[in-house]
CSV table of C-alpha atoms and ligand atoms in Angstrom, one decimal:
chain,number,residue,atom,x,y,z
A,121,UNK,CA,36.7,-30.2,48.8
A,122,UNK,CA,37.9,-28.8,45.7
A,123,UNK,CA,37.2,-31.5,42.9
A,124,UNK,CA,39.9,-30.5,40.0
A,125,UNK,CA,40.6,-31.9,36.8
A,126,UNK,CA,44.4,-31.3,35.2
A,127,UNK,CA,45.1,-31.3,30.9
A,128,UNK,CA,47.8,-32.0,29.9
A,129,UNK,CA,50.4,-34.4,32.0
A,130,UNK,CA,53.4,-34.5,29.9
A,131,UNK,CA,56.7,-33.4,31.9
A,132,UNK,CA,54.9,-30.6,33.8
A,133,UNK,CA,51.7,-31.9,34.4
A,134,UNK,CA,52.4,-34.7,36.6
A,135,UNK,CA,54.1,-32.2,39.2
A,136,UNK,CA,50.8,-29.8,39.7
A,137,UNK,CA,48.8,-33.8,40.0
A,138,UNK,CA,51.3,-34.8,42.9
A,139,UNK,CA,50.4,-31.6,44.5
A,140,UNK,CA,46.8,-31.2,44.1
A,141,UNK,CA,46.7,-35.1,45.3
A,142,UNK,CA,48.4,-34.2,48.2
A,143,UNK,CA,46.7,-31.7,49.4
A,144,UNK,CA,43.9,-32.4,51.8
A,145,UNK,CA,40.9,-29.3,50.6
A,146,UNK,CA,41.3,-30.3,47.2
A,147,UNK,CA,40.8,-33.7,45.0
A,148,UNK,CA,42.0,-34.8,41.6
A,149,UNK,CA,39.1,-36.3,40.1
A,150,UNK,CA,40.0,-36.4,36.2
A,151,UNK,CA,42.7,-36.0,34.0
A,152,UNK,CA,43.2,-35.5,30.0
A,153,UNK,CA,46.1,-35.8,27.3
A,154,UNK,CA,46.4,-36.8,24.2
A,155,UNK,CA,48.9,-39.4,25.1
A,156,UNK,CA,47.6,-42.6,26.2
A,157,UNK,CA,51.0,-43.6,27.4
A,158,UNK,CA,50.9,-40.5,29.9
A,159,UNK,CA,47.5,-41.4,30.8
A,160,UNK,CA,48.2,-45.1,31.9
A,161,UNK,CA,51.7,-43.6,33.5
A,162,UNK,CA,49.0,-41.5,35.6
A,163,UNK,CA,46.4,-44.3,35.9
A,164,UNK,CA,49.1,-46.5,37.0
A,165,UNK,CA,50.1,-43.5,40.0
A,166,UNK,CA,46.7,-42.5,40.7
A,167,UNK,CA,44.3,-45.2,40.4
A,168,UNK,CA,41.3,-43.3,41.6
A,169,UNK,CA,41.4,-40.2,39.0
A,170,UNK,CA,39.7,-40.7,35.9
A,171,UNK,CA,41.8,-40.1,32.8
A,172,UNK,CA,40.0,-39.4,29.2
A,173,UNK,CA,42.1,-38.3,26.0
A,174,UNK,CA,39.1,-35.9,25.4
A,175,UNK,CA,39.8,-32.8,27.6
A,176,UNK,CA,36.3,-32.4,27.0
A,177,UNK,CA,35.1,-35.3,29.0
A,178,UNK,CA,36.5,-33.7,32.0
A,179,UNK,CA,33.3,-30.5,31.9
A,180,UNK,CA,31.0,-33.9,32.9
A,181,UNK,CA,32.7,-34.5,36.2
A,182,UNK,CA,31.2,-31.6,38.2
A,183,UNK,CA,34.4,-30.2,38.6
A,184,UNK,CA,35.2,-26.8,40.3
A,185,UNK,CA,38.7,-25.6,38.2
A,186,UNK,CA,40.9,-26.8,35.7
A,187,UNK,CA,44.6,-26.5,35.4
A,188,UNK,CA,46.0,-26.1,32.2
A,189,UNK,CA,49.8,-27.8,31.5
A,190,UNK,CA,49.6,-28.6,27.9
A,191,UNK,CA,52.2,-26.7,24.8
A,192,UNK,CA,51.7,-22.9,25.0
A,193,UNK,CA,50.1,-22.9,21.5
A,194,UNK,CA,47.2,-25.0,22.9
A,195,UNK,CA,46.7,-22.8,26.1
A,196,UNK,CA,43.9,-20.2,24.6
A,197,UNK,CA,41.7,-22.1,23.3
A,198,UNK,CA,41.4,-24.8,26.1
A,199,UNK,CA,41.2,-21.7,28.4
A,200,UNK,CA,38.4,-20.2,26.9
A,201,UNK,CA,36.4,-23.3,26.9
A,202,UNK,CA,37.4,-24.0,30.6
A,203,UNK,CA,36.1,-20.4,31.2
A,204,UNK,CA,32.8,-20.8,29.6
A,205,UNK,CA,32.0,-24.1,31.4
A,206,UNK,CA,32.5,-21.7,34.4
A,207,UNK,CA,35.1,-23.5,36.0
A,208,UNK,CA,38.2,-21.6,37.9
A,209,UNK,CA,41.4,-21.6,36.5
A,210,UNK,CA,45.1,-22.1,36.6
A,211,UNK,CA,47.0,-21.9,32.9
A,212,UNK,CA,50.6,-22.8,32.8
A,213,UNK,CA,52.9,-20.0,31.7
A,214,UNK,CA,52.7,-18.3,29.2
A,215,UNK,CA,49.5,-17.5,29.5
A,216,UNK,CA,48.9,-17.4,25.9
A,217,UNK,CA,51.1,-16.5,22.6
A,218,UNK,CA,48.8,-13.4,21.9
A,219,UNK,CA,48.2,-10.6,24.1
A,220,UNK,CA,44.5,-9.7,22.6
A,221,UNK,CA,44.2,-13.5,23.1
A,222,UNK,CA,44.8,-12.9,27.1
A,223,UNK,CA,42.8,-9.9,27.3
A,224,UNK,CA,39.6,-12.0,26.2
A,225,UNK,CA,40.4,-14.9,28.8
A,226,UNK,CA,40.5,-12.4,31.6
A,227,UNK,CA,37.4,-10.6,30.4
A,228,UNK,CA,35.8,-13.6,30.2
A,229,UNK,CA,37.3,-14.9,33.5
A,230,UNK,CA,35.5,-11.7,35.0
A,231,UNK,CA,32.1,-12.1,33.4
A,232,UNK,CA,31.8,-15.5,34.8
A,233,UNK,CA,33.2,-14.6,37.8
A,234,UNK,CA,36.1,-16.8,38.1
A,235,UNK,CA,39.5,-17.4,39.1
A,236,UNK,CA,42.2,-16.8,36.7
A,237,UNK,CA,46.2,-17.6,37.5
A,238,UNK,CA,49.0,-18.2,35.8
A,239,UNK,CA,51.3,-20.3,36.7
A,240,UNK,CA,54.4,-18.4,37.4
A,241,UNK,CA,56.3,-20.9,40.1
A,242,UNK,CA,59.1,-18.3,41.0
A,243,UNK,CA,56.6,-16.0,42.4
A,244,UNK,CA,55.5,-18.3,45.0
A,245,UNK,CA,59.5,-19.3,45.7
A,246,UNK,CA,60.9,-18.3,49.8
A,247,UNK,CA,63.6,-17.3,48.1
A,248,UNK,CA,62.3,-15.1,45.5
A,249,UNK,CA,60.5,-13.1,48.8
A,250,UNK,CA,63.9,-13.2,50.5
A,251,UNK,CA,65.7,-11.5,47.2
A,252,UNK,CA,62.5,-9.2,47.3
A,253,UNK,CA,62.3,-8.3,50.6
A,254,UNK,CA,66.1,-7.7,50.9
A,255,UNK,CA,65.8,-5.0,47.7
A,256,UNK,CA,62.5,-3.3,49.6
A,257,UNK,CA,63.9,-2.8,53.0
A,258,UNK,CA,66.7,-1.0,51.2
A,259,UNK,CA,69.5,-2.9,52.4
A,260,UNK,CA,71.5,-3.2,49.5
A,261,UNK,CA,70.7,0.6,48.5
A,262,UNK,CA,69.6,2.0,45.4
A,263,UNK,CA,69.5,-0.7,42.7
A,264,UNK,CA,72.2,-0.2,39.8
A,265,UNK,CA,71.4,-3.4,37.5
A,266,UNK,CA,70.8,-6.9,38.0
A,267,UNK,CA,71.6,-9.7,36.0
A,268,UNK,CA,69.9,-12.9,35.7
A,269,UNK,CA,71.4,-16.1,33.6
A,270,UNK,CA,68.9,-19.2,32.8
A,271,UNK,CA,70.6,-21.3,31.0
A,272,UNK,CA,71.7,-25.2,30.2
A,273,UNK,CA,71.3,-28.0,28.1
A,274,UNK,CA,68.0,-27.2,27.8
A,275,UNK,CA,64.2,-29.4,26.2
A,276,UNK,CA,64.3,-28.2,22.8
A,277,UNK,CA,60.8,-26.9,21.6
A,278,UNK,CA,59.9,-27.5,18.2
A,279,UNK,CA,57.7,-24.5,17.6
A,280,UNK,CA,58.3,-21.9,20.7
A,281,UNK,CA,62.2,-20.1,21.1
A,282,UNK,CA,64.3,-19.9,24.4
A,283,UNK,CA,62.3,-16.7,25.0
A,284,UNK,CA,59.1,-17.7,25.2
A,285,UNK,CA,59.9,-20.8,27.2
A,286,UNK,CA,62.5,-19.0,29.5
A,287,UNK,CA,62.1,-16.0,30.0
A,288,UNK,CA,58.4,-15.7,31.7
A,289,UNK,CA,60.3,-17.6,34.8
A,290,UNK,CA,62.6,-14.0,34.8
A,291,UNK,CA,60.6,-11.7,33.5
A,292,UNK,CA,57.9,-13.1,36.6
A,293,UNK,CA,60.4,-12.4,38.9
A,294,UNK,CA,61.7,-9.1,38.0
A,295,UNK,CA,58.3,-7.9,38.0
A,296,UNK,CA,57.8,-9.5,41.5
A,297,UNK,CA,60.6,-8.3,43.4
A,298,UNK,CA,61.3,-4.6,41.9
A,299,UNK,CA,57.6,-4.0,41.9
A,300,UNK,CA,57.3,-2.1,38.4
A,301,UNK,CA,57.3,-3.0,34.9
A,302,UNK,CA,60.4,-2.3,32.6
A,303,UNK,CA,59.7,0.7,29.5
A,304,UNK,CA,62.3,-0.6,27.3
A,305,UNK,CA,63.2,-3.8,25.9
A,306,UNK,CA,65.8,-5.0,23.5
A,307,UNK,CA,67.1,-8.4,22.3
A,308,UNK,CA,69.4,-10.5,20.3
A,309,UNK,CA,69.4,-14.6,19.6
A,310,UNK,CA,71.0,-17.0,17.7
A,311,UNK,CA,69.4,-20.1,16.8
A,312,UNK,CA,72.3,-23.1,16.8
A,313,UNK,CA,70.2,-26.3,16.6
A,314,UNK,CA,67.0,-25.6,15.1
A,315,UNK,CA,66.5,-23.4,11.9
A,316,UNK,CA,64.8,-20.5,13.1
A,317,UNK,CA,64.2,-21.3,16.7
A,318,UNK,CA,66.3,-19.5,18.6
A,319,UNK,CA,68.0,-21.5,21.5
A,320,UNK,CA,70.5,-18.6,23.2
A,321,UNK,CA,69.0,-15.0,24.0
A,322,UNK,CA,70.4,-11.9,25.4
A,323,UNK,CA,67.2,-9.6,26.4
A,324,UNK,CA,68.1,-6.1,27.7
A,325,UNK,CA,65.1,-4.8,29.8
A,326,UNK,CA,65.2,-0.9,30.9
A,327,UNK,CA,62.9,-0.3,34.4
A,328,UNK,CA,61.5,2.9,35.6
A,329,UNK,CA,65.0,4.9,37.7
A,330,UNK,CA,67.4,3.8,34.9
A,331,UNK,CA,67.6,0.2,36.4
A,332,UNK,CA,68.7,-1.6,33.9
A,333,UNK,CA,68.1,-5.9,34.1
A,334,UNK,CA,69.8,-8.3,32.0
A,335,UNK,CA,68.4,-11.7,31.1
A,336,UNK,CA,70.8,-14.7,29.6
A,337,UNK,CA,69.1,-17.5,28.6
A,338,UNK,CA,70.3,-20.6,26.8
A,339,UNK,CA,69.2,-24.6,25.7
A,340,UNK,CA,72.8,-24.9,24.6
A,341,UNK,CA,75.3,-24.2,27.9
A,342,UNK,CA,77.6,-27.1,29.2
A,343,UNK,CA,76.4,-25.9,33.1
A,344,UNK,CA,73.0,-25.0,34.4
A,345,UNK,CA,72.8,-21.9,35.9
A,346,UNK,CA,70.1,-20.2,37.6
A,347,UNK,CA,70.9,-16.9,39.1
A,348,UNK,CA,69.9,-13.3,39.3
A,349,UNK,CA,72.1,-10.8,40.4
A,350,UNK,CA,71.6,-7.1,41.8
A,351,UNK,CA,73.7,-4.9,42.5
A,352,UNK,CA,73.0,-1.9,44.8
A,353,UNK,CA,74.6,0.5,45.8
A,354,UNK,CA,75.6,-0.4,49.2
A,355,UNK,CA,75.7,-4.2,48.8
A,356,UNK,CA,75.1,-6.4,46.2
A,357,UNK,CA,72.6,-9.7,46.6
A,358,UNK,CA,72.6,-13.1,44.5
A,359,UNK,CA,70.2,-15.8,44.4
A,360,UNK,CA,71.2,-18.9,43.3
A,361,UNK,CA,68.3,-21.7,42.8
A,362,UNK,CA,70.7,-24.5,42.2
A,363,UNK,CA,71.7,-24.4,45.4
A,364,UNK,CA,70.1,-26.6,47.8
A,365,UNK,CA,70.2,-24.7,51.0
A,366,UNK,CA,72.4,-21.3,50.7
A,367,UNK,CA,70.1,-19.6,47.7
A,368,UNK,CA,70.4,-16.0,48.9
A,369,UNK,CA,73.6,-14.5,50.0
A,370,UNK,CA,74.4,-10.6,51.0
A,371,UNK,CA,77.7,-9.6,50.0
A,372,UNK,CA,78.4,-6.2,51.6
A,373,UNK,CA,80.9,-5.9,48.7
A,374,UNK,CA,81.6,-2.3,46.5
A,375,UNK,CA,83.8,0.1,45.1
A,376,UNK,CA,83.9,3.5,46.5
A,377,UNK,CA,85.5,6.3,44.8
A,378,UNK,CA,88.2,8.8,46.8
A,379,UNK,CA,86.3,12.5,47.2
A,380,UNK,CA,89.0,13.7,44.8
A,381,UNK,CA,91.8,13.5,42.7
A,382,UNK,CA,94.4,15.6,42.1
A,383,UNK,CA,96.8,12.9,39.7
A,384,UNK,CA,95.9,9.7,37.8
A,385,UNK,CA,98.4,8.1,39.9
A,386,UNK,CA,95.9,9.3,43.4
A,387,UNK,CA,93.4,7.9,41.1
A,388,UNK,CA,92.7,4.4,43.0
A,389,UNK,CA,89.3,3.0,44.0
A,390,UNK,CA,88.7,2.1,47.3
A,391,UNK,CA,87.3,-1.8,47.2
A,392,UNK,CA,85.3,-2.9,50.3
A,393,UNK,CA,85.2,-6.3,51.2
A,394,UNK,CA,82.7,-7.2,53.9
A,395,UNK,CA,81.0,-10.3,55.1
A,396,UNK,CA,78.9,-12.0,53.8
A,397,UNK,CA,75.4,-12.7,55.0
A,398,UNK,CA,72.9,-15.6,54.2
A,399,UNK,CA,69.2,-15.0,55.3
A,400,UNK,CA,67.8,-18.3,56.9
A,401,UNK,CA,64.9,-19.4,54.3
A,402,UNK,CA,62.3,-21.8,55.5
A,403,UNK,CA,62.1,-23.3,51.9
A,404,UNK,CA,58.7,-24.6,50.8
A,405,UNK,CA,58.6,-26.4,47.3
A,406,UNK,CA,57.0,-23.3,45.2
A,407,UNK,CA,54.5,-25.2,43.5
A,408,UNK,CA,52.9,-26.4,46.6
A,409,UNK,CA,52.6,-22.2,47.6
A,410,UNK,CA,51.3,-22.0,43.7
A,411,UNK,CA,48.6,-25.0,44.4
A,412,UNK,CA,47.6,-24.0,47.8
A,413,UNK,CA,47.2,-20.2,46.4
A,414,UNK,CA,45.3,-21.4,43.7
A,415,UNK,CA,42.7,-22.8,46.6
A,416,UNK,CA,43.0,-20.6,48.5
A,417,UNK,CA,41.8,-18.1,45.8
A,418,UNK,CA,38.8,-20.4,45.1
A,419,UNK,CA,37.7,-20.8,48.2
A,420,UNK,CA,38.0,-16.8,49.6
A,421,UNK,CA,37.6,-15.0,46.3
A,422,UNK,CA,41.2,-13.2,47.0
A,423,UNK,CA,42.8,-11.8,43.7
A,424,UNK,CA,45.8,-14.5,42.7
A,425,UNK,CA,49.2,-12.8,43.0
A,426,UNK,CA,49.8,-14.4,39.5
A,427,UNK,CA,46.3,-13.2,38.2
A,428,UNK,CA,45.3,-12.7,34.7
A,429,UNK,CA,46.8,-9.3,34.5
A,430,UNK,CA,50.2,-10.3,35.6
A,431,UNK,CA,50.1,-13.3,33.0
A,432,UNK,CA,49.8,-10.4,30.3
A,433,UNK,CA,52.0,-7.7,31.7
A,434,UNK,CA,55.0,-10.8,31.4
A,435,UNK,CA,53.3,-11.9,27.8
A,436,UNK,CA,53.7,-8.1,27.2
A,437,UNK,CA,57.5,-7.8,27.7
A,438,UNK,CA,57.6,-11.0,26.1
A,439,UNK,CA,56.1,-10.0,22.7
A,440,UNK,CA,58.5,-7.0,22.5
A,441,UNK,CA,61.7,-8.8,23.0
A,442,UNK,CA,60.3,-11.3,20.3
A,443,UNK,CA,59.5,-8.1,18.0
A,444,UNK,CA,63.3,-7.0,18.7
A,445,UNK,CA,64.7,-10.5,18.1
A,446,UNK,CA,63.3,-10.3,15.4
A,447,UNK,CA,64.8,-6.4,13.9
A,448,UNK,CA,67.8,-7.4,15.0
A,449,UNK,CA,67.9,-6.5,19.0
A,450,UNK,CA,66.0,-3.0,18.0
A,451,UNK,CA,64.8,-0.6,20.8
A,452,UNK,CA,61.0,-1.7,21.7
A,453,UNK,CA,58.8,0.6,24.1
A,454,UNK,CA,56.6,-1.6,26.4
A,455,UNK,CA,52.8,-0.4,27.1
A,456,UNK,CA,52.5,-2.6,30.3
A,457,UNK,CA,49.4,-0.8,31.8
A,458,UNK,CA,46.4,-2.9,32.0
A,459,UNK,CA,43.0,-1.8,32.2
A,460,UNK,CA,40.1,-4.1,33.3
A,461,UNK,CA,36.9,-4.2,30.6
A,462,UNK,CA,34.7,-1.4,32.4
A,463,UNK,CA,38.4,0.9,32.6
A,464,UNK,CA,38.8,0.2,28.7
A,465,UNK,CA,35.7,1.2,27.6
A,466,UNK,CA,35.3,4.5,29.6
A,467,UNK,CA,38.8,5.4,28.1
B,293,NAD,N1,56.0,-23.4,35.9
B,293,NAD,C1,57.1,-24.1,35.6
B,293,NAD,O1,58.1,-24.1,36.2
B,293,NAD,C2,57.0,-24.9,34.3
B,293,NAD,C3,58.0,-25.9,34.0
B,293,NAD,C4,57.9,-26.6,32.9
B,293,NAD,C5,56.9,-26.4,32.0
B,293,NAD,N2,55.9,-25.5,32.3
B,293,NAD,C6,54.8,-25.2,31.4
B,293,NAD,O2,53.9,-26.3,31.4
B,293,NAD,C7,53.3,-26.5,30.1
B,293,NAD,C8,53.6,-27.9,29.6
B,293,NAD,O3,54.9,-28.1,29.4
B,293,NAD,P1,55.6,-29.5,29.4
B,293,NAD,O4,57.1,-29.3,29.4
B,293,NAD,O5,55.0,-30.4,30.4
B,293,NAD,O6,55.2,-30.0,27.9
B,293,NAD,P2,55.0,-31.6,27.4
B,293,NAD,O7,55.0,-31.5,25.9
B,293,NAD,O8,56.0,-32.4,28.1
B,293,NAD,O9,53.6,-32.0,27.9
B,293,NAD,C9,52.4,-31.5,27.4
B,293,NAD,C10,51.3,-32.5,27.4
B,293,NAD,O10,50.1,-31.9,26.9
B,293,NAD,C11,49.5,-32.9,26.1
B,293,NAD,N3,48.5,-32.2,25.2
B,293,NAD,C12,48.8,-31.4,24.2
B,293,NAD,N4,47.6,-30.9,23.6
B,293,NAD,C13,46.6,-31.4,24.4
B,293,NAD,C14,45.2,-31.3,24.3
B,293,NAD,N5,44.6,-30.6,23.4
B,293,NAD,N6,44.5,-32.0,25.2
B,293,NAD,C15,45.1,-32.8,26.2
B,293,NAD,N7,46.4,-32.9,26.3
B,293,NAD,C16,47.2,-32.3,25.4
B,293,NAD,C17,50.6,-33.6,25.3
B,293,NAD,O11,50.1,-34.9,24.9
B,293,NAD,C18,51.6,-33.7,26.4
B,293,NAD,O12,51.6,-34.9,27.1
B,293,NAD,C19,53.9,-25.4,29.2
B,293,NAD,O13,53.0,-24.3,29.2
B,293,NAD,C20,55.2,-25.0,29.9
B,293,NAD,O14,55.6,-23.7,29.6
B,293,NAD,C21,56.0,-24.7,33.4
């Protein structure tokens, strides 16, 4: 048995509890916010888990991992405290606002010899491994662009833009299912709402084969949408999360152009319109996979597929398409390579 303690259980929280509860190899012992309305909301759920408004309290349990759901801004230094009680851990994305600041959690994650995940959600979503698995086995061809919109009447933050609270759930993804990490980055915002929070982005992300990936994200859109898009060559693929059962569909849809022309007029495109095909996805709630991963990891010592790393190759992106947000939507390079402690100090 797994004896885990959760901080934080504002909106998020509560979701990772319900799953940790229910699952049988693990048990929710304790539970911290600052909130003592969100504690007795969880007392009043839960009666058996202890809850304390001192995180702190929670290292006196004999607990085995932590999981983190608490503001970004808070998420490093409750990490590195978690990490130096020794206890495993799960941090809610981002992993932190810094990336020096998630180098030293993962260095210290591997001193102690403990887990560190992130908790990237789409990673750990059927469908995301159907969209994956569709672009690997080559189906739709070689990948043109895709194009992935996030957006809605969104929870305003007061300190973090759309960006940073949007845009690891694509940027995770995109990763995931192209299996490389983009060189360029570029993009523009406005903030509408806020002064100086940015609640609509455009980020322009350049991958390795001139695959270009567009992300949309907005707080401030009268429909939520959440799609991605790619278009191959030979058929194009979209994955829609809102719906309920249909979330990937195949169109074996493109425009081929005649071997040659000898007039404008002889100068026509040949559109193809074939069928459309909808993989059959046994659909798991994500962040059950997440949770059970998360044990799992404990328990055999296997590397998370959300580990440390992948927390700051998506914090990496991230800070450069802040960096160009902030020159205007100017051209940033992205160093995604990430070397472990013994790598970086033989280079
Ligand atoms: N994976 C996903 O799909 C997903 C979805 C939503 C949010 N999130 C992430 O979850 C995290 C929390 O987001 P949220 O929307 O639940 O925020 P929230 O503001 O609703 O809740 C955060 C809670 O943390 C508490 N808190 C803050 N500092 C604390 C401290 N030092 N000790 C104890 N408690 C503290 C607050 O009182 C609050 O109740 C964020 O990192 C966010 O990005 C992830």
């Amino acid at each position: 048995m797994i004896r885990m303690g959760v901080i934080g259980c504002g909106y998020w929280g509560p979701n990772l509890i319900r799953n940790f509860v229910e699952i049988p190899t693990a048990a929710v012992v304790g539970v911290a916010d600052l909130d003592q309305e969100r504690l007795n909301h969880i007392q009043g759920c839960y009666p058996q888990i202890t809850v304390t408004r001192d995180y702190r309290d929670l290292f006196r349990l004999g607990l085995d991992a932590i999981v983190i759901a608490t503001p970004p801004a808070t998420h490093f230094r409750l990490a590195r405290d978690v990490l130096l009680h020794g206890l495993h851990l799960l941090v809610e994305k981002p992993l932190t606002l810094a990336s020096r600041d998630a180098q030293e959690l993962i260095d210290l994650a591997e001193e102690h010899d403990r887990i560190l995940m992130v908790g990237h959600t789409y990673v750990y979503n059927p469908a995301v491994w159907a969209l994956k698995e569709i672009i690997k086995s080559g189906e739709i061809g070689h990948i043109h662009y895709l194009d992935a919109v996030r957006v809605g009447l969104g929870l305003f933050q007061r300190d973090l833009n759309v960006v940073w609270d949007l845009a690891p759930h694509d940027i995770s993804i995109l990763l995931y299912v192209l299996g490389s990490d983009p060189i360029g980055v570029s993009a523009r915002g406005i903030a509408c709402v806020q002064h100086g929070v940015e609640d609509v982005a455009y980020v322009s992300l350049l991958f390795p084969n001139n695959v270009l990936a567009h992300i949309h994200l907005s707080w401030l859109d009268p429909c939520k949408v959440r799609r991605i898009t790619a278009v191959g060559s030979r058929k194009m693929v979209v994955y829609d999360d809102v719906e309920s059962l249909e979330k990937v569909k195949v169109y074996d849809k493109g425009v081929e152009r005649p071997p040659y022309t000898n007039t404008f007029g002889d100068f026509q495109f040949a559109y193809r319109y074939g069928d459309i095909t909808i993989p059959n996805i046994r659909f798991t709630e994500p962040l059950r996979v997440e949770c059970n991963h998360f044990l799992e990891c404990i328990l055999t010592g296997k590397k998370p597929e959300t580990d440390g790393y992948n927390g700051l190759r998506v914090l990496r992106i991230i800070e450069a398409a802040q960096k160009s947000l902030s020159n205007h939507g100017s051209q940033e390079q992205i160093i995604c390579e990430v070397k472990r402690k013994v790598e970086r100090a033989m280079a």
